[in-house]
């Protein structure tokens, strides 16, 4: 590739931004006090012995503090060391043996979960140009087909009442790409991007066949599937069309940091692609987005606190990148385009929940405030249309959509007034703006709640009319009216009120403290864990479980400051908030600690590891999925992916204050000789976000030090990454195993071993 890259730095936020977050002699065992049916566990004499990882002393010293990591050898960046692979295989075999007595039950749970799925289905068709685009799933098939169908009367204006014709007289369906065919030769298969060219004649798609999130991009003829040019290898899934003859894409450095943006002319060899920008600061990563108008591409460079943007005019590629928002530490900007103006969402320490500005395309320094900063309302992101602006916001912990009518393109842009809010029915819910047509008056959004399956709506921004276009089919007699959703508030140790979302089956729970509960948490990266629907969760709810989400600090549910108060030297608020939520739920008789299960993934797995060490007595069972648990060691090693970019999330432990603070909560560093509840830990061998060795070391140390004989199971997927297996049914197997583990821990599996 060309090495004449532009120096400097830039910034842009994408929902699909890749690689952004993570993240022996045994002690004598003290007999557990819980009752176990032989059908559930088998006799103790029949249980296999767990693997005991070899101890190899590895000392690490900083600031006069010496840490000993006996399991450092488990880290193998090649993922090929026979000794390491053998240990992981032993752990998998032990988990399989421990779960063998309930395998029949687990299989029935899997069949139950899968039985709720309408296997042959299509997504809500999206009208775009001369076609309706949609995806199709087939009965028994793991993956999707990408399809389109011509619009019969393409000149007619779009309406919320548009319906894609089907049947023998309708224009024929065309399958552009069938993932099932592509996946046949691979144990793992994921398409991370599927981009149709502006003229609808070609498709560029990004393919990962390992789970390591390093993609190959193929360009094909949309009608014939014939390849166009050679594939682009070793890239991210972040790519966009730059007109009909070129692509812009992002590549990563050796620590998997997206650091270079490239311009590729169709038909040219990848080695001749021109580098648009090289971000040399290892605290920053690149993102890429196309404007809704399709006239500009925005390349951004971002850290956790700063974001700045360049623009590339699609009709003038030869002019290269131009600065739109400058690099100013602590200022975060995202950009959109309409007519003669750029729209800029800007966040700073002063305007922490963001304000919305506009500036002329030909004078980017002349900004006008369209929506001022509000301390109680956070602007999440915007979607622009030719005549409207849709704003995704958060207020009092809940997402909302506000729509504004824009003046004619020729008219000046001033303060926006008279925004209309879309109304929703549940007390807690999730809503996201979806892909829509720029020239249309129709806003598409998806809505769900803990009791309401995912629903796609088209909203007429002129009339305010909403029309349901698609609702997820849930088979098996599901009735949303049987489920109750609530929002409660727990008081944290410092007096902060923490929101909790709750759902249960109203005909099964007693609310007297005897009900089993699963409490979920995350609390990092300003990510909002909004309450949405999962059909698989019904297998718990319909067995009398209460499900709850603790919206703890470190997330973004209550605005930017909610995040700021759960990071750096305030990170422990995340853990103590979760404990406070659990204590509140027990006090209010939603459960008891003898019936309380907890779960978190990735940075949420850090949460689970931390609260297990802090309050092991409070939980009956815990599930830590791909957990970021070796925090201090990882954040001290800049050769590990994500480390440098995340010093602005967790802190830089090369500074003494952060070193000792992070050491005080890092789960691997705080395992103690104490009783722990039943624990299930998962990992993916090819995970680029949280190395498999982190959960492996956590489990090995727990095995050596814990003083109970409760279950400690470790399942490492040897052919997957951060997001587990790739097939839609394969992923359900993980749900079935997790639910069986929790029910087993609670002694809720019938003696017959049958669901």
XYZ file of C-alpha atoms in Angstrom:
755
model
C 0.000 0.000 0.000
C 0.989 3.594 -0.559
C 2.866 5.035 2.394
C 2.264 8.724 1.631
C -0.465 9.050 4.288
C -1.627 12.333 5.704
C -0.297 12.865 9.248
C -2.379 14.083 12.138
C -5.587 12.816 13.773
C -9.472 12.614 13.310
C -12.895 11.251 14.656
C -16.422 9.680 13.897
C -18.951 7.598 15.788
C -20.465 4.475 14.287
C -22.873 2.038 15.842
C -20.848 -0.708 14.181
C -17.418 0.813 14.965
C -15.154 -2.223 15.042
C -12.838 -3.149 17.925
C -14.054 -0.299 20.133
C -14.738 -2.026 23.458
C -13.739 -5.036 25.470
C -12.509 -5.358 26.803
C -1.184 -26.940 41.819
C -2.136 -28.243 45.058
C -5.758 -27.467 45.737
C -7.080 -26.151 49.027
C -9.251 -28.608 50.943
C -12.847 -27.950 49.921
C -15.529 -27.095 52.418
C -18.739 -28.947 51.682
C -21.549 -26.820 50.272
C -24.728 -26.610 52.293
C -27.270 -26.664 49.498
C -29.403 -29.725 48.745
C -28.736 -31.492 45.444
C -30.892 -34.115 43.791
C -28.941 -37.002 42.315
C -30.776 -36.425 39.054
C -29.404 -32.917 38.970
C -25.830 -33.378 40.162
C -25.091 -37.025 40.735
C -23.270 -38.171 43.855
C -20.112 -36.329 44.830
C -18.058 -39.496 44.390
C -19.080 -39.626 40.757
C -18.065 -36.081 39.929
C -14.910 -35.668 37.849
C -11.948 -33.799 39.246
C -11.479 -30.306 37.801
C -8.344 -29.464 35.829
C -5.670 -27.804 37.921
C -3.493 -25.462 35.887
C 0.229 -25.706 36.474
C 1.701 -22.925 38.568
C 4.626 -21.133 36.941
C 5.752 -18.178 39.027
C 5.779 -14.886 37.106
C 6.613 -11.730 39.048
C 5.631 -8.215 38.007
C 6.904 -5.204 39.956
C 5.906 -1.551 39.774
C 5.910 1.264 42.339
C 7.560 -1.107 44.813
C 4.616 -3.491 44.562
C 5.246 -7.090 43.514
C 2.437 -9.148 41.995
C 2.781 -12.866 41.328
C 0.833 -14.332 38.404
C 1.176 -18.118 38.446
C -0.911 -18.455 35.300
C 0.710 -15.880 33.046
C 1.831 -18.762 30.815
C -1.768 -19.250 29.683
C -1.423 -16.246 27.402
C -0.452 -17.389 23.918
C -0.915 -14.759 21.232
C -0.550 -17.375 18.481
C -3.414 -19.445 19.926
C -1.461 -22.549 18.892
C 0.611 -23.557 21.950
C -0.185 -27.268 22.509
C 0.064 -26.964 26.289
C -2.389 -24.061 26.394
C -4.819 -25.661 23.946
C -4.665 -28.904 25.936
C -5.564 -27.055 29.143
C -8.517 -25.322 27.466
C -9.693 -28.669 26.089
C -9.479 -30.175 29.587
C -11.622 -27.356 30.952
C -14.176 -27.883 28.181
C -14.236 -31.614 28.866
C -14.724 -30.996 32.590
C -17.616 -28.602 31.893
C -19.197 -31.136 29.562
C -18.829 -33.882 32.182
C -20.298 -31.707 34.940
C -23.273 -30.832 32.737
C -23.752 -34.352 31.364
C -26.311 -35.284 34.003
C -28.601 -32.498 32.815
C -27.855 -32.808 29.087
C -31.351 -34.112 28.367
C -32.827 -31.106 30.133
C -30.447 -28.751 28.310
C -31.423 -30.256 24.951
C -35.088 -29.746 25.795
C -34.443 -26.142 26.781
C -32.669 -25.642 23.451
C -35.601 -27.190 21.565
C -37.966 -24.988 23.569
C -36.036 -21.817 22.710
C -35.685 -22.756 19.062
C -39.352 -23.724 18.926
C -40.359 -20.092 19.541
C -38.602 -18.962 16.349
C -40.383 -18.647 13.031
C -37.494 -20.126 11.100
C -38.675 -19.096 7.625
C -39.156 -15.354 7.798
C -38.163 -12.013 6.276
C -37.164 -8.686 7.779
C -39.241 -5.553 7.256
C -38.557 -4.562 3.620
C -36.845 -1.202 3.226
C -37.676 0.897 0.192
C -34.461 2.259 -1.313
C -34.141 3.528 -4.869
C -35.889 1.174 -7.314
C -35.977 -1.789 -4.905
C -37.266 -3.159 -1.641
C -34.314 -4.598 0.288
C -34.696 -7.219 3.034
C -33.119 -10.320 4.538
C -34.660 -13.777 4.556
C -34.153 -16.750 6.859
C -34.958 -20.308 5.811
C -36.208 -23.235 7.877
C -33.306 -25.182 9.340
C -30.676 -22.769 8.026
C -28.249 -20.959 10.331
C -27.684 -17.845 8.224
C -29.558 -15.214 6.215
C -30.080 -14.428 2.565
C -29.768 -10.816 1.389
C -32.623 -10.150 -1.044
C -34.313 -7.429 -3.047
C -37.433 -7.043 -5.164
C -38.203 -4.291 -7.713
C -40.762 -1.640 -6.724
C -43.659 -1.849 -9.226
C -44.422 1.880 -9.229
C -41.099 3.395 -8.245
C -42.126 6.964 -9.110
C -44.943 7.020 -6.551
C -44.011 8.867 -3.327
C -43.243 6.643 -0.345
C -45.930 6.200 2.304
C -46.138 4.568 5.715
C -48.761 2.331 4.120
C -46.420 0.988 1.424
C -46.389 -2.801 1.256
C -43.970 -4.897 -0.734
C -45.989 -7.021 -3.183
C -45.536 -10.781 -3.083
C -47.115 -13.734 -4.769
C -47.076 -14.986 -8.371
C -47.925 -11.614 -9.947
C -45.348 -9.612 -7.993
C -41.936 -8.655 -9.392
C -39.550 -11.566 -8.728
C -37.367 -11.792 -5.661
C -33.629 -11.765 -6.281
C -31.192 -13.283 -3.780
C -28.091 -11.074 -3.854
C -26.064 -13.149 -1.393
C -26.745 -16.345 0.559
C -24.705 -16.591 3.765
C -25.621 -20.272 4.069
C -23.707 -21.042 0.883
C -20.728 -18.914 1.909
C -20.593 -20.456 5.398
C -20.469 -24.072 4.223
C -16.677 -24.230 4.215
C -16.190 -22.439 7.541
C -16.783 -23.256 11.202
C -17.396 -19.554 11.832
C -18.961 -17.090 9.402
C -20.040 -13.491 9.829
C -20.769 -10.665 7.413
C -19.896 -7.441 9.185
C -20.948 -5.029 6.414
C -23.237 -5.310 3.390
C -23.175 -2.143 1.291
C -25.130 -1.596 -1.939
C -23.586 0.838 -4.418
C -25.455 4.115 -5.085
C -26.510 2.881 -8.552
C -27.715 -0.444 -7.044
C -25.574 -2.462 -9.461
C -22.933 -3.731 -7.031
C -22.528 -4.880 -3.443
C -19.471 -4.719 -1.195
C -19.504 -7.029 1.801
C -17.026 -7.740 4.612
C -16.493 -11.360 5.673
C -14.965 -12.809 8.862
C -14.377 -16.572 8.874
C -12.518 -16.866 12.169
C -14.135 -14.608 14.762
C -11.074 -12.375 15.123
C -12.867 -9.413 13.471
C -10.254 -9.136 10.717
C -12.278 -8.984 7.514
C -11.935 -9.608 3.791
C -14.031 -7.340 1.551
C -15.532 -8.667 -1.688
C -17.274 -6.632 -4.396
C -19.816 -8.487 -6.548
C -22.316 -7.746 -9.279
C -25.673 -7.468 -7.500
C -27.483 -9.442 -10.213
C -24.993 -12.115 -11.266
C -22.825 -12.349 -8.091
C -19.788 -12.191 -10.382
C -16.726 -10.872 -8.524
C -15.531 -7.380 -9.406
C -11.797 -6.998 -8.886
C -9.745 -8.740 -6.222
C -10.780 -8.913 -2.545
C -9.450 -6.404 -0.003
C -7.712 -8.367 2.742
C -6.811 -7.597 6.347
C -9.366 -4.809 6.795
C -12.109 -3.850 9.253
C -15.833 -4.056 8.507
C -15.854 -0.265 8.299
C -16.311 0.560 4.599
C -18.421 2.866 2.435
C -18.985 3.495 -1.250
C -17.435 6.709 -2.593
C -19.646 7.000 -5.662
C -20.026 3.962 -7.930
C -16.364 3.503 -8.780
C -14.551 3.566 -5.455
C -14.618 2.392 -1.839
C -13.185 3.865 1.328
C -12.153 1.404 4.036
C -10.215 1.207 7.303
C -7.292 -1.034 8.290
C -5.718 -1.783 11.670
C -2.212 -1.788 13.089
C -0.505 -4.684 14.870
C -2.541 -4.113 18.062
C -5.780 -4.122 16.064
C -6.280 -0.349 16.354
C -8.101 1.103 13.313
C -5.410 3.538 12.204
C -5.522 4.053 8.412
C -8.235 5.118 5.944
C -7.784 4.078 2.304
C -9.322 4.950 -1.052
C -9.751 1.979 -3.384
C -10.643 2.344 -7.054
C -12.632 -0.632 -8.347
C -10.464 -2.927 -10.435
C -7.222 -1.604 -8.964
C -4.880 -3.752 -6.891
C -5.053 -3.166 -3.136
C -1.325 -2.419 -3.086
C -2.022 0.680 -5.173
C -4.728 2.090 -2.895
C -4.065 5.585 -1.607
C -3.924 6.257 2.117
C -6.271 9.119 2.951
C -5.200 9.411 6.559
C -2.922 7.725 9.093
C -3.699 8.205 12.762
C -0.380 7.810 14.548
C -1.546 8.558 18.088
C -2.188 5.145 19.668
C -4.866 6.635 21.940
C -7.037 7.294 18.881
C -8.883 5.026 16.428
C -10.518 5.778 13.078
C -14.167 5.545 12.116
C -15.986 6.028 8.835
C -19.540 7.012 7.925
C -21.466 8.148 4.873
C -23.800 11.136 5.081
C -27.490 10.369 4.645
C -27.378 12.574 1.544
C -24.650 10.285 0.075
C -22.704 13.376 -0.964
C -19.981 13.167 1.697
C -17.962 10.606 3.613
C -16.837 11.478 7.125
C -13.629 10.018 8.543
C -13.180 10.579 12.231
C -10.462 9.957 14.773
C -11.593 9.355 18.304
C -10.383 8.566 21.756
C -12.698 8.022 24.706
C -12.782 11.802 25.325
C -11.987 13.510 22.018
C -13.346 13.217 18.491
C -12.625 15.233 15.365
C -13.814 14.832 11.787
C -12.585 15.172 8.201
C -14.862 15.135 5.184
C -14.434 13.737 1.696
C -16.695 15.055 -1.049
C -17.789 12.063 -3.125
C -17.955 14.076 -6.371
C -14.444 15.495 -5.802
C -12.388 12.570 -4.558
C -9.261 14.051 -6.065
C -9.396 16.866 -3.484
C -8.861 14.411 -0.642
C -9.785 14.917 3.001
C -10.589 18.311 4.467
C -10.795 19.231 8.136
C -14.351 19.778 9.334
C -13.964 19.867 13.110
C -10.467 20.423 14.577
C -8.679 18.253 17.083
C -9.299 19.822 20.489
C -8.731 17.586 23.520
C -12.020 17.067 25.381
C -14.234 18.085 22.433
C -16.249 15.284 20.794
C -17.984 15.927 17.452
C -20.100 13.879 15.041
C -21.251 15.210 11.672
C -24.134 14.867 9.186
C -25.032 16.720 5.983
C -28.105 18.219 4.334
C -28.279 20.794 1.578
C -25.851 23.666 2.169
C -25.090 22.736 5.753
C -23.191 20.342 7.932
C -24.936 19.404 11.189
C -22.509 18.954 14.095
C -23.250 17.200 17.360
C -20.709 18.546 19.862
C -19.929 17.465 23.402
C -17.510 19.106 25.842
C -16.944 19.212 29.588
C -19.248 22.235 29.757
C -21.894 20.854 27.387
C -21.597 17.264 28.613
C -24.931 16.052 27.174
C -24.145 17.546 23.741
C -25.542 20.409 21.686
C -26.466 20.444 17.991
C -24.906 23.013 15.677
C -25.077 23.771 11.963
C -22.547 25.445 9.707
C -22.434 26.259 5.977
C -20.536 23.720 3.896
C -18.359 26.524 2.544
C -17.719 28.134 5.953
C -17.389 25.462 8.634
C -16.299 27.915 11.330
C -19.597 29.864 11.190
C -21.712 27.697 13.506
C -25.293 28.248 14.671
C -26.788 26.491 17.703
C -29.887 24.528 16.651
C -30.497 22.571 19.870
C -28.748 23.983 22.952
C -27.225 21.848 25.666
C -29.656 20.614 28.320
C -28.421 19.190 31.611
C -31.354 16.760 31.833
C -31.541 15.611 28.191
C -28.728 13.855 26.368
C -28.495 13.929 22.568
C -27.433 10.418 21.514
C -27.361 10.813 17.725
C -29.322 12.312 14.848
C -30.728 11.264 11.461
C -31.130 13.802 8.712
C -33.693 13.893 5.915
C -34.222 16.333 3.080
C -36.979 18.093 5.050
C -36.713 16.718 8.590
C -34.384 16.055 11.484
C -34.873 13.087 13.846
C -33.031 13.210 17.173
C -32.421 10.224 19.437
C -32.307 11.524 23.008
C -32.350 10.273 26.598
C -34.277 11.770 29.478
C -34.688 10.321 32.974
C -32.980 7.140 31.844
C -35.328 6.449 28.906
C -34.706 6.823 25.165
C -36.932 9.143 23.146
C -37.305 10.319 19.545
C -37.970 13.958 18.690
C -38.690 15.059 15.112
C -38.246 18.578 13.722
C -39.358 20.014 10.388
C -36.500 21.814 8.647
C -36.790 24.993 6.586
C -36.201 24.899 2.837
C -32.594 24.264 1.882
C -32.161 27.837 0.633
C -33.457 29.367 3.857
C -31.200 30.122 6.836
C -31.047 27.603 9.705
C -31.981 29.037 13.092
C -32.993 27.555 16.447
C -35.287 24.579 15.976
C -38.671 24.785 17.640
C -41.817 22.707 17.829
C -40.223 19.263 17.886
C -42.706 16.374 18.042
C -42.003 13.394 20.301
C -42.940 9.849 19.362
C -44.992 8.216 22.121
C -44.351 4.716 23.536
C -46.530 2.475 25.709
C -44.276 0.573 28.129
C -42.769 2.039 31.309
C -39.346 0.762 30.230
C -38.387 0.020 26.645
C -35.758 0.184 23.912
C -36.036 2.238 20.713
C -33.554 2.806 17.886
C -33.666 4.785 14.672
C -33.204 2.524 11.659
C -31.984 3.040 8.111
C -34.392 5.326 6.237
C -34.500 7.117 2.892
C -32.989 10.609 2.936
C -35.513 12.019 0.444
C -38.500 10.541 2.273
C -40.804 11.892 4.977
C -40.838 8.416 6.561
C -38.760 7.680 9.666
C -38.222 4.023 10.444
C -37.554 2.923 14.014
C -37.463 -0.334 15.959
C -39.152 -0.699 19.340
C -39.225 -3.419 21.945
C -39.576 -3.854 25.678
C -39.022 -6.629 28.176
C -42.486 -7.959 27.289
C -42.955 -6.716 23.706
C -41.148 -8.435 20.795
C -39.055 -6.312 18.470
C -41.328 -4.219 16.254
C -40.451 -2.111 13.218
C -42.510 1.031 12.602
C -42.684 3.585 9.838
C -43.480 7.045 11.189
C -44.831 9.828 8.968
C -42.904 12.909 10.110
C -45.554 15.229 8.611
C -48.694 13.677 10.102
C -47.314 11.855 13.145
C -48.900 8.563 12.033
C -47.054 5.352 12.957
C -47.654 2.086 11.095
C -46.364 -1.278 12.285
C -44.385 -2.900 9.460
C -43.073 -6.004 11.206
C -43.218 -7.629 14.638
C -41.001 -10.507 15.662
C -43.058 -13.697 15.608
C -42.889 -15.669 18.859
C -44.340 -19.143 18.513
C -45.581 -21.360 21.318
C -48.591 -19.413 22.564
C -46.733 -16.302 23.731
C -49.038 -13.594 25.110
C -47.395 -10.282 26.051
C -50.273 -9.444 28.424
C -49.078 -12.211 30.782
C -45.908 -10.272 31.539
C -45.439 -7.218 33.742
C -42.665 -4.648 33.299
C -41.677 -2.131 35.950
C -39.042 0.435 36.746
C -37.737 0.732 40.299
C -34.978 2.804 41.895
C -32.344 1.554 44.320
C -30.352 3.908 46.529
C -26.582 3.594 46.157
C -24.180 3.926 49.078
C -23.598 7.608 48.223
C -27.336 8.344 47.906
C -27.552 8.182 44.099
C -30.768 6.660 42.762
C -30.070 3.730 40.386
C -32.807 2.693 37.916
C -33.722 -0.986 37.614
C -35.858 -2.500 34.838
C -37.907 -5.556 35.826
C -40.077 -8.129 34.049
C -41.908 -11.245 35.231
C -44.780 -13.572 34.365
C -47.640 -12.248 36.471
C -49.319 -15.624 36.929
C -46.235 -17.357 38.309
C -44.387 -15.045 40.698
C -45.255 -14.596 44.366
C -43.190 -11.462 45.109
C -42.602 -12.757 48.632
C -38.856 -13.292 48.383
C -39.139 -16.888 47.210
C -38.916 -16.200 43.462
C -35.691 -16.902 41.545
C -34.119 -13.908 39.826
C -31.541 -13.162 37.145
C -29.945 -9.723 37.570
C -27.998 -8.420 34.559
C -25.473 -5.599 34.466
C -22.837 -3.905 32.304
C -21.860 -0.367 33.334
C -19.003 0.722 31.051
C -18.141 2.751 27.920
C -21.287 4.927 28.264
C -23.204 2.000 26.711
C -26.910 1.887 27.536
C -28.381 -1.521 28.332
C -31.935 -0.633 27.418
C -34.633 -3.176 28.278
C -35.479 -5.106 25.134
C -37.111 -8.410 24.277
C -35.409 -11.787 24.041
C -37.569 -14.779 23.198
C -35.034 -17.143 24.770
C -35.528 -15.365 28.115
C -39.070 -16.762 28.244
C -37.559 -20.102 29.254
C -36.662 -18.438 32.566
C -39.717 -16.200 32.943
C -42.073 -19.101 32.282
C -40.366 -21.032 35.078
C -41.120 -18.278 37.558
C -37.928 -16.229 37.218
C -37.897 -12.472 37.622
C -35.457 -10.770 35.227
C -33.935 -7.398 36.066
C -31.373 -5.019 34.584
C -29.355 -2.777 36.906
C -28.639 0.461 34.994
C -25.500 1.204 36.951
C -23.032 4.077 36.638
C -20.405 3.691 33.956
C -23.174 3.179 31.412
C -24.912 6.052 29.642
C -28.529 5.524 30.645
C -28.815 8.706 32.723
C -26.610 10.927 30.562
C -22.938 11.652 30.145
C -22.252 12.327 33.830
C -23.679 8.886 34.681
C -20.799 7.507 32.640
C -18.206 9.910 34.059
C -19.151 8.851 37.592
C -18.429 5.188 36.801
C -14.966 5.351 35.208
C -11.367 6.187 36.105
C -11.046 6.665 39.877
C -14.820 6.296 40.283
C -15.012 2.858 38.662
C -15.952 1.151 41.915
C -19.302 2.976 41.778
C -20.209 0.512 39.019
C -19.723 -2.431 41.370
C -21.238 -0.915 44.503
C -24.264 0.266 42.472
C -24.859 -3.326 41.360
C -24.587 -4.582 44.929
C -27.019 -1.865 46.070
C -29.495 -2.912 43.366
C -29.269 -6.529 44.521
C -29.778 -5.570 48.160
C -32.784 -3.420 47.199
C -34.380 -6.254 45.229
C -33.887 -8.622 48.165
C -35.278 -6.052 50.618
C -38.334 -5.513 48.401
C -38.850 -9.305 48.247
C -38.272 -9.722 44.536
C -35.842 -12.496 45.501
C -33.501 -13.735 48.197
C -29.756 -14.185 48.008
C -30.396 -17.943 47.942
C -32.303 -17.431 44.659
C -30.278 -14.655 43.041
C -28.309 -15.303 39.834
C -26.202 -12.618 38.135
C -24.812 -12.228 34.632
C -22.617 -9.864 32.637
C -20.540 -10.048 29.458
C -17.212 -8.490 28.450
C -16.858 -5.325 30.571
C -20.001 -6.647 32.265
C -17.918 -9.725 33.040
C -15.515 -7.423 34.886
C -18.535 -6.326 36.926
C -19.382 -9.948 37.754
C -15.791 -10.768 38.685
C -15.527 -7.716 40.932
C -18.791 -8.291 42.836
C -17.974 -11.993 43.236
C -14.826 -11.008 45.102
C -16.525 -8.194 47.023
C -19.755 -9.934 48.072
C -19.631 -13.656 47.272
C -22.325 -14.266 49.904
C -24.915 -12.251 47.990
C -25.255 -14.503 44.940
C -26.347 -18.082 44.363
C -24.901 -18.349 40.843
C -22.936 -16.130 38.473
C -22.320 -16.157 34.717
C -19.335 -14.174 33.421
C -19.276 -14.116 29.622
C -15.936 -13.331 27.906
C -15.054 -11.324 31.039
C -12.442 -8.568 31.170
C -11.019 -9.722 34.508
C -7.235 -9.247 34.324
C -7.580 -5.483 34.248
C -4.286 -4.335 35.713
C -2.000 -6.681 33.765
C -3.809 -5.970 30.506
C -3.813 -2.193 30.940
C -0.083 -2.250 31.692
C 0.660 -3.984 28.380
C 0.374 -1.686 25.330
C 0.946 -4.637 22.971
C -2.493 -6.050 23.827
C -5.338 -4.870 21.553
C -7.399 -1.957 22.959
C -5.013 -1.190 25.828
C -3.702 2.183 24.646
C -7.090 3.455 23.487
C -8.660 2.484 26.804
C -6.362 4.384 29.126
C -9.051 7.081 28.873
C -11.677 4.566 30.061
C -10.012 2.785 32.979
C -6.985 4.990 33.578
C -3.295 4.511 32.860
C -1.783 2.236 35.531
C 1.706 3.423 34.631
C 0.672 6.259 36.962
C 0.827 5.228 40.603
C -2.634 6.460 41.631
C -4.335 4.465 38.869
C -2.111 1.431 39.444
C -3.193 0.919 43.028
C -6.828 1.853 42.375
C -7.119 -0.644 39.515
C -5.330 -3.298 41.554
C -7.942 -2.844 44.291
C -10.764 -4.085 42.024
C -9.151 -6.111 39.206
C -10.847 -9.515 39.649
C -7.775 -11.704 39.001
C -5.795 -9.679 41.557
C -8.504 -9.947 44.209
C -9.421 -13.638 44.268
C -9.402 -14.690 47.924
C -9.478 -17.850 50.002
C -13.233 -17.656 50.601
C -16.452 -19.356 49.585
C -17.794 -18.439 46.145
C -21.176 -19.270 44.586
C -21.644 -21.469 41.518
C -19.818 -19.815 38.608
C -19.872 -20.300 34.826
C -17.211 -18.485 32.784
C -17.038 -18.398 28.974
C -14.385 -17.308 26.476
C -13.592 -17.315 22.753
C -10.134 -18.408 21.656
C -9.971 -15.861 18.819
C -11.498 -12.994 20.807
C -9.602 -9.774 19.895
C -11.351 -7.681 22.558
C -10.846 -9.791 25.693
C -8.065 -12.350 25.367
C -9.190 -15.866 26.248
C -6.318 -16.001 28.774
C -8.041 -13.495 31.080
C -11.012 -15.719 31.969
C -8.704 -18.763 31.867
C -6.422 -17.222 34.520
C -9.420 -16.125 36.611
C -10.790 -19.674 36.659
C -7.387 -21.228 37.391
C -6.834 -18.911 40.357
C -10.360 -19.486 41.668
C -9.819 -23.249 41.488
C -6.650 -22.892 43.546
C -7.973 -20.520 46.201
C -11.714 -20.868 46.752
C -12.800 -22.773 49.873
C -16.076 -24.321 48.686
C -17.096 -27.179 46.417
C -19.631 -25.244 44.393
C -19.571 -25.503 40.612
C -16.861 -23.617 38.738
C -17.192 -24.250 35.010
C -15.196 -22.785 32.122
C -16.281 -23.085 28.484
C -13.886 -21.760 25.827
C -15.146 -21.773 22.246
C -12.079 -22.817 20.265
C -13.573 -21.699 16.940
C -15.117 -18.348 17.844
C -14.345 -14.844 19.087
C -15.960 -12.247 21.338
C -19.504 -12.854 20.152
C -19.568 -16.642 20.467
C -20.656 -18.873 17.610
C -21.905 -17.324 14.393
C -24.967 -19.375 13.464
C -28.350 -18.222 14.783
C -29.191 -21.678 16.192
C -25.643 -22.318 17.423
C -25.914 -19.216 19.612
C -29.092 -20.574 21.184
C -27.099 -23.543 22.470
C -25.131 -21.144 24.669
C -28.391 -19.735 26.048
C -29.662 -23.255 26.758
C -26.460 -24.182 28.581
C -26.435 -20.947 30.600
C -30.072 -21.355 31.664
C -29.507 -25.015 32.554
C -26.499 -24.030 34.655
C -28.567 -21.473 36.604
C -31.510 -23.834 37.088
C -29.091 -26.527 38.213
C -27.500 -24.160 40.724
C -30.968 -23.342 42.082
C -31.917 -27.038 42.245
C -34.856 -26.337 39.905
C -34.315 -29.173 37.436
C -36.936 -31.892 37.916
C -35.649 -35.199 39.227
C -36.606 -36.784 35.914
C -34.104 -34.516 34.206
C -36.835 -33.455 31.799
C -38.040 -29.946 31.074
